[in-house]
Coordinates of C-alpha atoms in Angstrom, one line a residue:
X18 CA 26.6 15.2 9.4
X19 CA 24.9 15.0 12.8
X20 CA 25.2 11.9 14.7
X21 CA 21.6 10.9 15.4
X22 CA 19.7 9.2 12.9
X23 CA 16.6 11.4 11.3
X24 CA 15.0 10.1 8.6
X25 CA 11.9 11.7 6.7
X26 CA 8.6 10.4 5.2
X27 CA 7.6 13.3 3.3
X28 CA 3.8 12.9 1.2
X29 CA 2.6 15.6 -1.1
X30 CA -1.2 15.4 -0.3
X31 CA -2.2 15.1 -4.0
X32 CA -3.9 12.0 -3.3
X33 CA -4.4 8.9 -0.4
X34 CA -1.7 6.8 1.0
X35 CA -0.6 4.4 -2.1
X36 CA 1.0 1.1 -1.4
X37 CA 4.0 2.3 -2.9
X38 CA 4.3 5.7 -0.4
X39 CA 3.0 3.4 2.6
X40 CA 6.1 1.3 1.5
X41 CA 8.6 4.4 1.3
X42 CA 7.3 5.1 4.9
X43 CA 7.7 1.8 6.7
X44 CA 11.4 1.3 5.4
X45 CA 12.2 5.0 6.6
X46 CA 10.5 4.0 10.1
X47 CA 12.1 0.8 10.1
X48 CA 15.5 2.3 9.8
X49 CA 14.9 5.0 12.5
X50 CA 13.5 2.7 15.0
X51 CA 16.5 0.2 14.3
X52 CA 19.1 2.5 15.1
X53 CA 17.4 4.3 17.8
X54 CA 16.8 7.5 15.9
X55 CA 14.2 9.9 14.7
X56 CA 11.3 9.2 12.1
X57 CA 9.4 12.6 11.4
X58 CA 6.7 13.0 8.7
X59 CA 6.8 16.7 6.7
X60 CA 3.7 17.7 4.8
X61 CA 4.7 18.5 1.1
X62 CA 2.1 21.0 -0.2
X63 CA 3.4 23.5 -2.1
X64 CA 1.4 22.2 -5.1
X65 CA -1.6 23.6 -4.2
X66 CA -3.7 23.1 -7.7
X67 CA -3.0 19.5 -7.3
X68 CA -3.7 19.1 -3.5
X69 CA -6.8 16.7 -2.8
X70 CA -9.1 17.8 0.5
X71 CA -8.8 15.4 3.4
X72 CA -5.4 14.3 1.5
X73 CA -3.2 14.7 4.2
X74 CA -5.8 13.2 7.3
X75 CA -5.8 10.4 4.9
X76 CA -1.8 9.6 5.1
X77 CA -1.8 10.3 8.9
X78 CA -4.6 7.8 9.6
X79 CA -3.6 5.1 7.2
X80 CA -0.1 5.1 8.7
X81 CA -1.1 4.9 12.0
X82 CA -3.5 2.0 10.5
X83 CA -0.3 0.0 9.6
X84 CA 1.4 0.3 12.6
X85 CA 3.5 3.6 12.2
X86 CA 4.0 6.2 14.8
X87 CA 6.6 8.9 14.2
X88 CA 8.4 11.8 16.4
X89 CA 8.0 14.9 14.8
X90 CA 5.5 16.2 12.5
X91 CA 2.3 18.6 12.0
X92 CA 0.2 17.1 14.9
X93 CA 3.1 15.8 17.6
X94 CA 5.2 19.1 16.9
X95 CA 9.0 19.0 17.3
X96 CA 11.8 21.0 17.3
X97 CA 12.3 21.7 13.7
X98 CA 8.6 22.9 12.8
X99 CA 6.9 24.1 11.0
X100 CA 6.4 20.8 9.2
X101 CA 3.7 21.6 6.5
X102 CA 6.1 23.7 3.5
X103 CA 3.0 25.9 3.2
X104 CA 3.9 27.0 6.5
X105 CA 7.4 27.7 5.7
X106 CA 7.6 30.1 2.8
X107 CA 9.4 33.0 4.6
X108 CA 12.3 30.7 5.0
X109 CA 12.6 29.5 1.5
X110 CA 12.5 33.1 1.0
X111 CA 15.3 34.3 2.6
X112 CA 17.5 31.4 1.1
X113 CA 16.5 31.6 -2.7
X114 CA 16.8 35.8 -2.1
X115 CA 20.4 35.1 -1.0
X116 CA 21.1 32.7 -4.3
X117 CA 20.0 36.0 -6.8
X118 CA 22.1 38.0 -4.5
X119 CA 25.2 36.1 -5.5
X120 CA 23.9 35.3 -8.9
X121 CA 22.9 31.4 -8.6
X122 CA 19.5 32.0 -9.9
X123 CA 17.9 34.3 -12.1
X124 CA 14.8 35.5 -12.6
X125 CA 13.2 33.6 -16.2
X126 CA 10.5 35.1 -18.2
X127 CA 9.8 32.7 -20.7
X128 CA 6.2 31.3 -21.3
X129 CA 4.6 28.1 -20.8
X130 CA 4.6 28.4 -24.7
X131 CA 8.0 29.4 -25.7
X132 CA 9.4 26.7 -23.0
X133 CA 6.8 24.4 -25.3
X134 CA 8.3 25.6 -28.5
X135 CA 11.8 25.2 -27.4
X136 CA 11.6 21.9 -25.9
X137 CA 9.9 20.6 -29.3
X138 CA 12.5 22.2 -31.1
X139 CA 15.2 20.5 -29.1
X140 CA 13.6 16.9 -29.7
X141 CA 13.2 17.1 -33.2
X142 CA 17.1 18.2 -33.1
X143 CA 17.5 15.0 -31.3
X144 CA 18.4 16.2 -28.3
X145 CA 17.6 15.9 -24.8
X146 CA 15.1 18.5 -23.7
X147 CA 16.6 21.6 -21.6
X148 CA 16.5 24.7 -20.7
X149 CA 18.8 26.5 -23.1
X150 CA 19.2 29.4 -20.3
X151 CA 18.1 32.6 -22.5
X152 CA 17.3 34.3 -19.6
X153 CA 20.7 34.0 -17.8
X154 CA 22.3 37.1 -19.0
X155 CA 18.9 39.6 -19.1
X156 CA 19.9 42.8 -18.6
X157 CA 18.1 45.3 -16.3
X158 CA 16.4 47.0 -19.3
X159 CA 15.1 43.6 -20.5
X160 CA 13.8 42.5 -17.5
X161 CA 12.0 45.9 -17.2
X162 CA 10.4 45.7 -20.3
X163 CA 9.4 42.2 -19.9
X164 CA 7.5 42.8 -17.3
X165 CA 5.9 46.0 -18.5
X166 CA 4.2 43.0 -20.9
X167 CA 2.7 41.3 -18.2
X168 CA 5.2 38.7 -17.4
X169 CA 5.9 37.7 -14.3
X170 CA 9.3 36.0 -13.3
X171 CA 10.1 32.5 -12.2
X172 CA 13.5 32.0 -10.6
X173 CA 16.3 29.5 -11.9
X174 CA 19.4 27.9 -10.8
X175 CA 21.9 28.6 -12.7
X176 CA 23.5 25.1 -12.9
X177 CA 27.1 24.4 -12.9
X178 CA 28.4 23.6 -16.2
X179 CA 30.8 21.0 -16.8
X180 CA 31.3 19.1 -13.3
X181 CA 30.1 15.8 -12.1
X182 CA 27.7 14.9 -9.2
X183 CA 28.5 11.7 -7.6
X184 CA 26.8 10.2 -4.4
X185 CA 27.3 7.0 -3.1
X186 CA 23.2 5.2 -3.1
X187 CA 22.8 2.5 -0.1
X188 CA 21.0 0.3 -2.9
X189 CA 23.0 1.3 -5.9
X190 CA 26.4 2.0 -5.3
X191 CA 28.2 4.7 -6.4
X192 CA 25.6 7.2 -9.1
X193 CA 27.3 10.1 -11.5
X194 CA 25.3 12.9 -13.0
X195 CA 27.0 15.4 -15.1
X196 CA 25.8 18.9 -15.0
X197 CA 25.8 19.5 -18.9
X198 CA 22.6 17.4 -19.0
X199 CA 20.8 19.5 -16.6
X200 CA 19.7 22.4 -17.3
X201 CA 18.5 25.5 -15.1
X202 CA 15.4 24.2 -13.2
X203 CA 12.9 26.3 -11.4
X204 CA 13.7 27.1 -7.6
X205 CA 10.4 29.0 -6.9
X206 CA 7.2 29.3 -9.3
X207 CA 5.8 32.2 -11.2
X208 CA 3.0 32.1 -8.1
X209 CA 5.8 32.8 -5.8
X210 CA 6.0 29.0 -4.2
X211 CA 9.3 27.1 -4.1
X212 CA 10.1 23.7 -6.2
X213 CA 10.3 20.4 -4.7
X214 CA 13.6 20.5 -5.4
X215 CA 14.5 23.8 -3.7
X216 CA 12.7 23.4 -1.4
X217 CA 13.1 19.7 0.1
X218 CA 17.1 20.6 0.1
X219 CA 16.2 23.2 2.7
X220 CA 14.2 21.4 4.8
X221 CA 16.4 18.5 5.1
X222 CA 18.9 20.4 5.9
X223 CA 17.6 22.3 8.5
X224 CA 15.7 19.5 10.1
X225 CA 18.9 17.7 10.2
X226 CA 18.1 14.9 7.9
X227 CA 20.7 12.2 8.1
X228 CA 19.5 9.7 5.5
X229 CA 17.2 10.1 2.9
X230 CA 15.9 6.6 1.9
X231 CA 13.1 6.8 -1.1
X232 CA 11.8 5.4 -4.7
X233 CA 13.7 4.6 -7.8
X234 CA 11.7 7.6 -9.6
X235 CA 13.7 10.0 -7.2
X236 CA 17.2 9.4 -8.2
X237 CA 16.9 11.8 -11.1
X238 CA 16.1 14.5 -8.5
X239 CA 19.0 13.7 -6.6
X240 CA 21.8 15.7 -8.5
X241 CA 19.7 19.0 -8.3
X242 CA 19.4 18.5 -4.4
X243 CA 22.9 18.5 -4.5
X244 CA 23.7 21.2 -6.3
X245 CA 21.5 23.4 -3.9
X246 CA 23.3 21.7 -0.4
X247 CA 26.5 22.9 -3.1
X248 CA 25.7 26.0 -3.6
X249 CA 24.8 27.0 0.7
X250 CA 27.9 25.0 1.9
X251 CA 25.7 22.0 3.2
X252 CA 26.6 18.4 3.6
X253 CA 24.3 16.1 2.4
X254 CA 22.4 13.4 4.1
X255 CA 22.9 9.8 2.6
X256 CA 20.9 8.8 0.1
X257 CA 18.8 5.6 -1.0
X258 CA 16.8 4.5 -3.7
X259 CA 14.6 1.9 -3.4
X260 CA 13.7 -0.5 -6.3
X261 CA 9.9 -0.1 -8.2
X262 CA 7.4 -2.4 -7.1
X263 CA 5.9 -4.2 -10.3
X264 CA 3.0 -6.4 -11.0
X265 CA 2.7 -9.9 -11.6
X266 CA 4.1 -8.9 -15.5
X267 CA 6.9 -6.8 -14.3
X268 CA 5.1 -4.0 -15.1
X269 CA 6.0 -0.6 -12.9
X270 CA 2.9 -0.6 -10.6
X271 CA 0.5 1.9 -11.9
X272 CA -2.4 3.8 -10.0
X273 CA -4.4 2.8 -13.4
X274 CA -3.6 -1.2 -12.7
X275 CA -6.5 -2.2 -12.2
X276 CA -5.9 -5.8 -11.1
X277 CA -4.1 -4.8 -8.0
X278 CA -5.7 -2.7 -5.1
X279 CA -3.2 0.2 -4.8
X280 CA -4.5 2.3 -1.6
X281 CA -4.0 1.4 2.0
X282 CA -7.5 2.9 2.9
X283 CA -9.4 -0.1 0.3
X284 CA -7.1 -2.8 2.1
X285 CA -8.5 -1.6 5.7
X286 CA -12.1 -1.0 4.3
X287 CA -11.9 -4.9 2.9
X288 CA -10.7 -6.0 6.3
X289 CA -7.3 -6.5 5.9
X290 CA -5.5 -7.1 9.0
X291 CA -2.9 -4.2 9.2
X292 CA -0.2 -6.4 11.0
X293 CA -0.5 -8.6 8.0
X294 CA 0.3 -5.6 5.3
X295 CA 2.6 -4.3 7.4
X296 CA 4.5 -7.9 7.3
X297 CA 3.9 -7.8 3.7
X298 CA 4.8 -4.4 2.5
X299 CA 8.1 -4.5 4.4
X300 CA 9.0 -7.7 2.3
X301 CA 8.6 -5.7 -0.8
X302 CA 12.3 -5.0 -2.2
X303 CA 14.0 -6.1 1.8
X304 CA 14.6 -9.8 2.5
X305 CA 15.7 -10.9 5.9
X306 CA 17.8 -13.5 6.4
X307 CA 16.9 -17.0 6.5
X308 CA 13.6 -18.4 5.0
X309 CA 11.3 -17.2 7.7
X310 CA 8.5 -14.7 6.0
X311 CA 6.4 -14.0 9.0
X312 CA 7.4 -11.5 11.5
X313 CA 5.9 -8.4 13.9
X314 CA 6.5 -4.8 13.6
X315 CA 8.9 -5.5 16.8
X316 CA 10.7 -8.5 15.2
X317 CA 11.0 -6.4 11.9
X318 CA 12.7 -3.5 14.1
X319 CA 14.9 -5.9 15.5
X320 CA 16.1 -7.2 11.9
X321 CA 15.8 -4.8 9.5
X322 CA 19.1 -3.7 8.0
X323 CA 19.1 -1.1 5.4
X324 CA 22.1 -3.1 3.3
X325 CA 19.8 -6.0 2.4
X326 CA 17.3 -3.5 0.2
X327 CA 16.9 -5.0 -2.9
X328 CA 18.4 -4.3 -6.5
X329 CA 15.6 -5.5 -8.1
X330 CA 12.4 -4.5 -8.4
X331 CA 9.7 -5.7 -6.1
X332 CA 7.4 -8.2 -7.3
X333 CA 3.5 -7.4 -5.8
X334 CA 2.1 -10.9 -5.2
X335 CA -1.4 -11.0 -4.5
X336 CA -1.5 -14.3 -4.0
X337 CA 1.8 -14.1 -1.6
X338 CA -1.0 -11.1 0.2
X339 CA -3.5 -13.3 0.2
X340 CA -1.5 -16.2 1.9
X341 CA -0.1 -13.7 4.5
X342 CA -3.1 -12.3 5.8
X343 CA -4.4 -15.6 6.3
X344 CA -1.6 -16.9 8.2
X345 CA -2.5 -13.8 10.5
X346 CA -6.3 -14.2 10.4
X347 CA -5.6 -18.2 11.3
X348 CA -4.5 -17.4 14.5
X349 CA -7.3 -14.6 15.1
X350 CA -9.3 -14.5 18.7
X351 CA -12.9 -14.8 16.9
X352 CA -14.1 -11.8 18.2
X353 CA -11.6 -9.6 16.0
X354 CA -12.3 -12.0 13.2
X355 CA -16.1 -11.2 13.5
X356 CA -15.4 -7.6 13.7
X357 CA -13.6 -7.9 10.4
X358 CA -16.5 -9.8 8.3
X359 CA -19.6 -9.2 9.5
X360 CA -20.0 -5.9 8.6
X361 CA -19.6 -6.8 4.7
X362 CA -22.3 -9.3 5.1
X363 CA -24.7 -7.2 6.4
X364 CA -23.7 -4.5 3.7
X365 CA -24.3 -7.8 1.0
X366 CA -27.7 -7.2 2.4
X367 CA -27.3 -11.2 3.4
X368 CA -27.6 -10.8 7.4
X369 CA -29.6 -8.4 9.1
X370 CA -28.0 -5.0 10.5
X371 CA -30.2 -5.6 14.0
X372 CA -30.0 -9.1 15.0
X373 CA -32.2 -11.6 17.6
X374 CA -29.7 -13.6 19.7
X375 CA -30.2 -16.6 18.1
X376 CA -29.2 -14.7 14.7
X377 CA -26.3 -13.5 16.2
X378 CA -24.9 -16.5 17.8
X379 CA -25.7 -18.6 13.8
X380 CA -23.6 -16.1 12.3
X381 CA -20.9 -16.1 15.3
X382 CA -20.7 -19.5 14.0
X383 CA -20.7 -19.0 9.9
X384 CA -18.0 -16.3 10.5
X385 CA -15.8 -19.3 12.7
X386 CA -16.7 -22.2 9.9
X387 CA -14.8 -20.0 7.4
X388 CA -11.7 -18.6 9.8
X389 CA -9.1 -20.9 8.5
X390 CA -10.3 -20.3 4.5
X391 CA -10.5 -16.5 5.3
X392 CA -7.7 -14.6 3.7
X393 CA -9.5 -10.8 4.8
X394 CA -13.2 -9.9 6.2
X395 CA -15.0 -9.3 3.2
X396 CA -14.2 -12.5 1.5
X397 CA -16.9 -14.1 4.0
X398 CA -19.2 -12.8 1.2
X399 CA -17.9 -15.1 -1.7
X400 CA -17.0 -18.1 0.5
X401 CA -20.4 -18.4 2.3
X402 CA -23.1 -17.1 -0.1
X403 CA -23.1 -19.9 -2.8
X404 CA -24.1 -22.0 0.5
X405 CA -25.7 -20.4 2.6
X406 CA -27.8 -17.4 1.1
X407 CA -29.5 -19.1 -2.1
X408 CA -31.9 -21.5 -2.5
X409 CA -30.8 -23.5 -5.0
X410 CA -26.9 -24.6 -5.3
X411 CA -25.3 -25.4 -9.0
X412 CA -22.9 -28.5 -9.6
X413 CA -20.2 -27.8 -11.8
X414 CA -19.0 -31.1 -13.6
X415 CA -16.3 -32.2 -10.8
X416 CA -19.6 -32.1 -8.0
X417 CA -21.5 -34.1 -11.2
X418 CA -19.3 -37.0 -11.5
X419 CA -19.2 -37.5 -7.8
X420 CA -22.7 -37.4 -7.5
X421 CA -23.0 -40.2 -10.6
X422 CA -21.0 -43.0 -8.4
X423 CA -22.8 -46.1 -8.1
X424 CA -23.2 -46.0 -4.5
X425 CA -24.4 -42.4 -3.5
X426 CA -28.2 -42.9 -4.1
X427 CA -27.6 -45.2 -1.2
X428 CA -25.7 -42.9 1.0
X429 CA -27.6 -40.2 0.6
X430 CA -30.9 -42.1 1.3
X431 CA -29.6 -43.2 4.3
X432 CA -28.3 -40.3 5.7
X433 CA -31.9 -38.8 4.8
X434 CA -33.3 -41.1 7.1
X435 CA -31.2 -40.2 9.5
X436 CA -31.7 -36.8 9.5
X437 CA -35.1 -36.8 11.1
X438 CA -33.4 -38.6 14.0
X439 CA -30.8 -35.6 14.7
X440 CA -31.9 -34.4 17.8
X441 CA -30.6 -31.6 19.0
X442 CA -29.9 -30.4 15.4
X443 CA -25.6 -30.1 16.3
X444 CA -22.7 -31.1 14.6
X445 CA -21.4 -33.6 17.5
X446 CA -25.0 -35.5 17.1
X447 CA -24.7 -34.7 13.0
X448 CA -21.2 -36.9 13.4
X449 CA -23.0 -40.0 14.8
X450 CA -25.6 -39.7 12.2
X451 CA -23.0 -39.8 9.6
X452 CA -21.2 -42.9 11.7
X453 CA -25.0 -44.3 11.3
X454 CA -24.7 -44.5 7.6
X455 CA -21.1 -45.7 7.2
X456 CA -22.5 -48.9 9.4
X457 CA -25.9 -49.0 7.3
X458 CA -24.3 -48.8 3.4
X459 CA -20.8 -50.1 4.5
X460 CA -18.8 -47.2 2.6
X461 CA -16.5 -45.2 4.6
X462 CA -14.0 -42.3 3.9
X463 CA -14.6 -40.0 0.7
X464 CA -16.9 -42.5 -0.3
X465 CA -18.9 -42.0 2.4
X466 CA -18.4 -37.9 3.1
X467 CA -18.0 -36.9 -0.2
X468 CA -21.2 -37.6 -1.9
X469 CA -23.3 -36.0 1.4
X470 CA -20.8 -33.0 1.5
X471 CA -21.5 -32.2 -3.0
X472 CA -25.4 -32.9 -2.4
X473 CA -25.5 -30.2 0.7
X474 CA -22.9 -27.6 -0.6
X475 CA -22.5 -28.4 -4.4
X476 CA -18.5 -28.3 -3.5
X477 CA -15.9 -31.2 -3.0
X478 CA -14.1 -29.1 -0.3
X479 CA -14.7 -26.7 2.5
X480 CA -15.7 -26.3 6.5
X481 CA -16.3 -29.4 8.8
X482 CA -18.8 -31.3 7.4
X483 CA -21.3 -31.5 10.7
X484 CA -20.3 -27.7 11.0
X485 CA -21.3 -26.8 7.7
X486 CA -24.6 -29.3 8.1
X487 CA -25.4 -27.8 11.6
X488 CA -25.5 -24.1 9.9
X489 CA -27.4 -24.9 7.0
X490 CA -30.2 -26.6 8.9
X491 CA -32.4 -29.6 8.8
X492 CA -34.5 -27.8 6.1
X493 CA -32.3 -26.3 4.0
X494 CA -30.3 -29.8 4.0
X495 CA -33.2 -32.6 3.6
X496 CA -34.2 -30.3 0.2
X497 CA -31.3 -30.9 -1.1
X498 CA -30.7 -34.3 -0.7
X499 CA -34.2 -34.8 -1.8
X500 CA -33.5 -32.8 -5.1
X501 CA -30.8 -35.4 -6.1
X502 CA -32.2 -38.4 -4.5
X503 CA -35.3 -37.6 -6.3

């Protein structure tokens, strides 16, 4: 095995970067970076009918979103190109012509249909579905009549029958396989491409792969790779599979789970902070040591340690998301905060798309009253609309009860008088006015600003109360207190 560390991230571009793939990715970068060595992305596109346009744009951009950079791949170059398997068909092609040469594959005839049939047949046996090999021992003359039908050929590996195919896993341990259960796979389709199997042995091998570290759903490939490093004289790299990630039910995450956001692109689009979901992701199946859950891409390089990938499958927590990006938007400079929700209100339709200064510095402000609440940008929409973009504000029973106390009709009259006195309108001069009507009613603490902050916002918690009462305006305010105060 070579000495330096290469490691691969390796995306099919049947669809956009999934949290699950963006995970697979970081862990592979993590591990390069730790041990000085070499991350390289390879394009995976030999399934062409499944391929999505802009598919493979999308993983580059969304990767470079999060935080990762790699060495080699199909825009920096490298040693070891071409990276896209598209490109690379004439060297699959001389390796799976030199496995029929010394009869480890064959060429199979057999229809989508009869492998149907078969396979059917084999289950209601109650047996494992396999290929049974029919077309092992064609002869010449078959063959040639075969494809006088119309047929054309895929090719096979002729598997090994009766050994065992043990690797030792960096997250499992040791993992057997017995051949007997395999049967011949496909090396290259009827359309003349290669497998993924077939053809991501190559490639690893002659990019020099060292460690292969990917998802739980892999193992089962895992065996087959081996037999095709077998069967050239290869060593293989070492292998490691990392745990599912499952929802809050222990479900397997699901592209069809609708209750969690699965693609990096929605996170970015909902202003996400990428540090944040780099943090996060790279807590899904890894635990440092210690309690600490908060680190940077530079910390995590320092840290991460292959051996401490998890056994068991990794829980999504939205609310654990939710929590993290707001420790990260907490300590925000404003400016990049502003960046990240204003552009969902004016899509809301709630602030204008060309502002006046004045409009510009009140929302500065809204976007700053909500900074500490905020867990990503376009949650400014749900915190600050109920407030501050209807007319009339509802008062669920907890707002009603507090509004029935015995002494609020006073407060609240008194800190209507008051308001006419505000001058200028700002929260330092909205603070005395309040101090003015714990000295006229003689209430004080959340007898005093509770009542005023439930008549103003219809809520028993939030922003700064002068802040939120400075924002809404004298207007806006004096109507509601009059609504209640009658």
């Amino acid at each position: 095995m070579a000495n330096e560390i290469r490691v691969r991230y390796a995306p099919s571009p049947t669809g956009f970067l999934h949290i699950g793939n963006a995970r697979t990715a970081l862990f592979n970068y993590l591990f390069a970076r730790s041990k000085g060595g070499k991350f390289i992305i390879r394009i995976e596109d030999t399934d062409q009918k499944r391929n999505v346009e802009g598919g493979v744009e999308s993983q580059l951009k969304y990767l470079k979103w999060l935080g990762i950079d790699w060495d080699e791949s199909i825009d920096v170059g490298g040693e070891y190109g071409p990276y896209r398997q598209s490109e690379r068909l004439d060297i699959y092609k001389k390796y799976y012509e030199e496995l029929l040469d010394r009869g480890l594959a064959y060429k199979c005839y057999c229809t989508e249909e009869e492998l149907e049939a078969e396979r059917e047949a084999q289950l209601a046996r109650g047996e494992m579905p396999r290929y049974s090999g029919k077309c092992r021992h064609l002869t010449e003359e078959d063959r040639k009549r075969l494809e006088a039908e119309g047929r054309k050929p895929s090719l096979r590996f002729h598997v090994p029958e009766g050994k065992v195919y043990t690797f030792n896993d960096i997250v499992k341990g040791e993992v057997s396989f017995e051949s007997d259960g395999i049967g011949d796979f496909v090396i290259v389709k009827k359309d003349g491409m290669p497998t993924y199997n077939f053809a991501v042995a190559i490639d690893d091998h002659l990019m020099k792969i060292s460690h292969v570290l990917r998802g739980d759903d892999h193992i089962s490939n895992t065996p087959k790779q081996l037999m095709i490093y077998e069967a050239f004289g290869f060593e293989p790299p070492v292998f490691g599979h990392m745990t599912l990630i499952v929802n809050e039910h222990r479900k397997k995450l699901s592209k069809r789970d609708g209750s969690i956001i699965q693609f990096i692109e929605q996170y970015a689009e909902l202003g996400y902070l990428p540090e944040a979901l780099f943090n996060f992701i790279a807590m899904l199946g890894w635990s440092p040591k210690g309690e600490e859950e908060i680190f940077s891409r530079e910390e995590f390089i320092q840290i991460f340690d292959p051996e401490r990938l998890s056994k068991s499958p990794a829980l999504f927590d939205r609310q654990k998301l939710a929590w993290m990006n707001n420790q990260y938007m907490k300590k925000l400079d404003l400016d990049k905060v502003v960046e990240l929700a204003l552009p969902h209100l004016v899509k809301a339709g709630l602030v204008p798309e060309n502002r006046t200064p004045e409009e510009e510095q009140w929302v500065r402000k809204l976007i700053s009253l909500y900074q500490e609440q905020m867990s990503y940008g376009a949650e400014i929409v749900e915190l600050s609309k109920p407030l501050f973009f209807t007319d009339e504000i509802t008062y669920d029973d907890e707002a009603k009860e507090i509004l029935s106390g015995e002494h609020v009709p006073e407060v609240l009259r008194a800190f209507l008088e008051e308001l006419d006195r505000i001058e200028p309108f700002e929260a330092g001069e909205i603070k005395k006015a309040i101090k003015a009507v714990q000295k006229a009613t003689g209430q004080k603490g959340k007898k005093l600003f509770m009542p005023i902050r439930v008549a103003v916002s219809g809520q028993t918690h939030g922003p700064e109360l002068q802040s939120l009462i400075e924002l809404l305006g004298r207007e806006k305010v004096k109507k509601r207190l009059e609504r209640i105060t009658g």
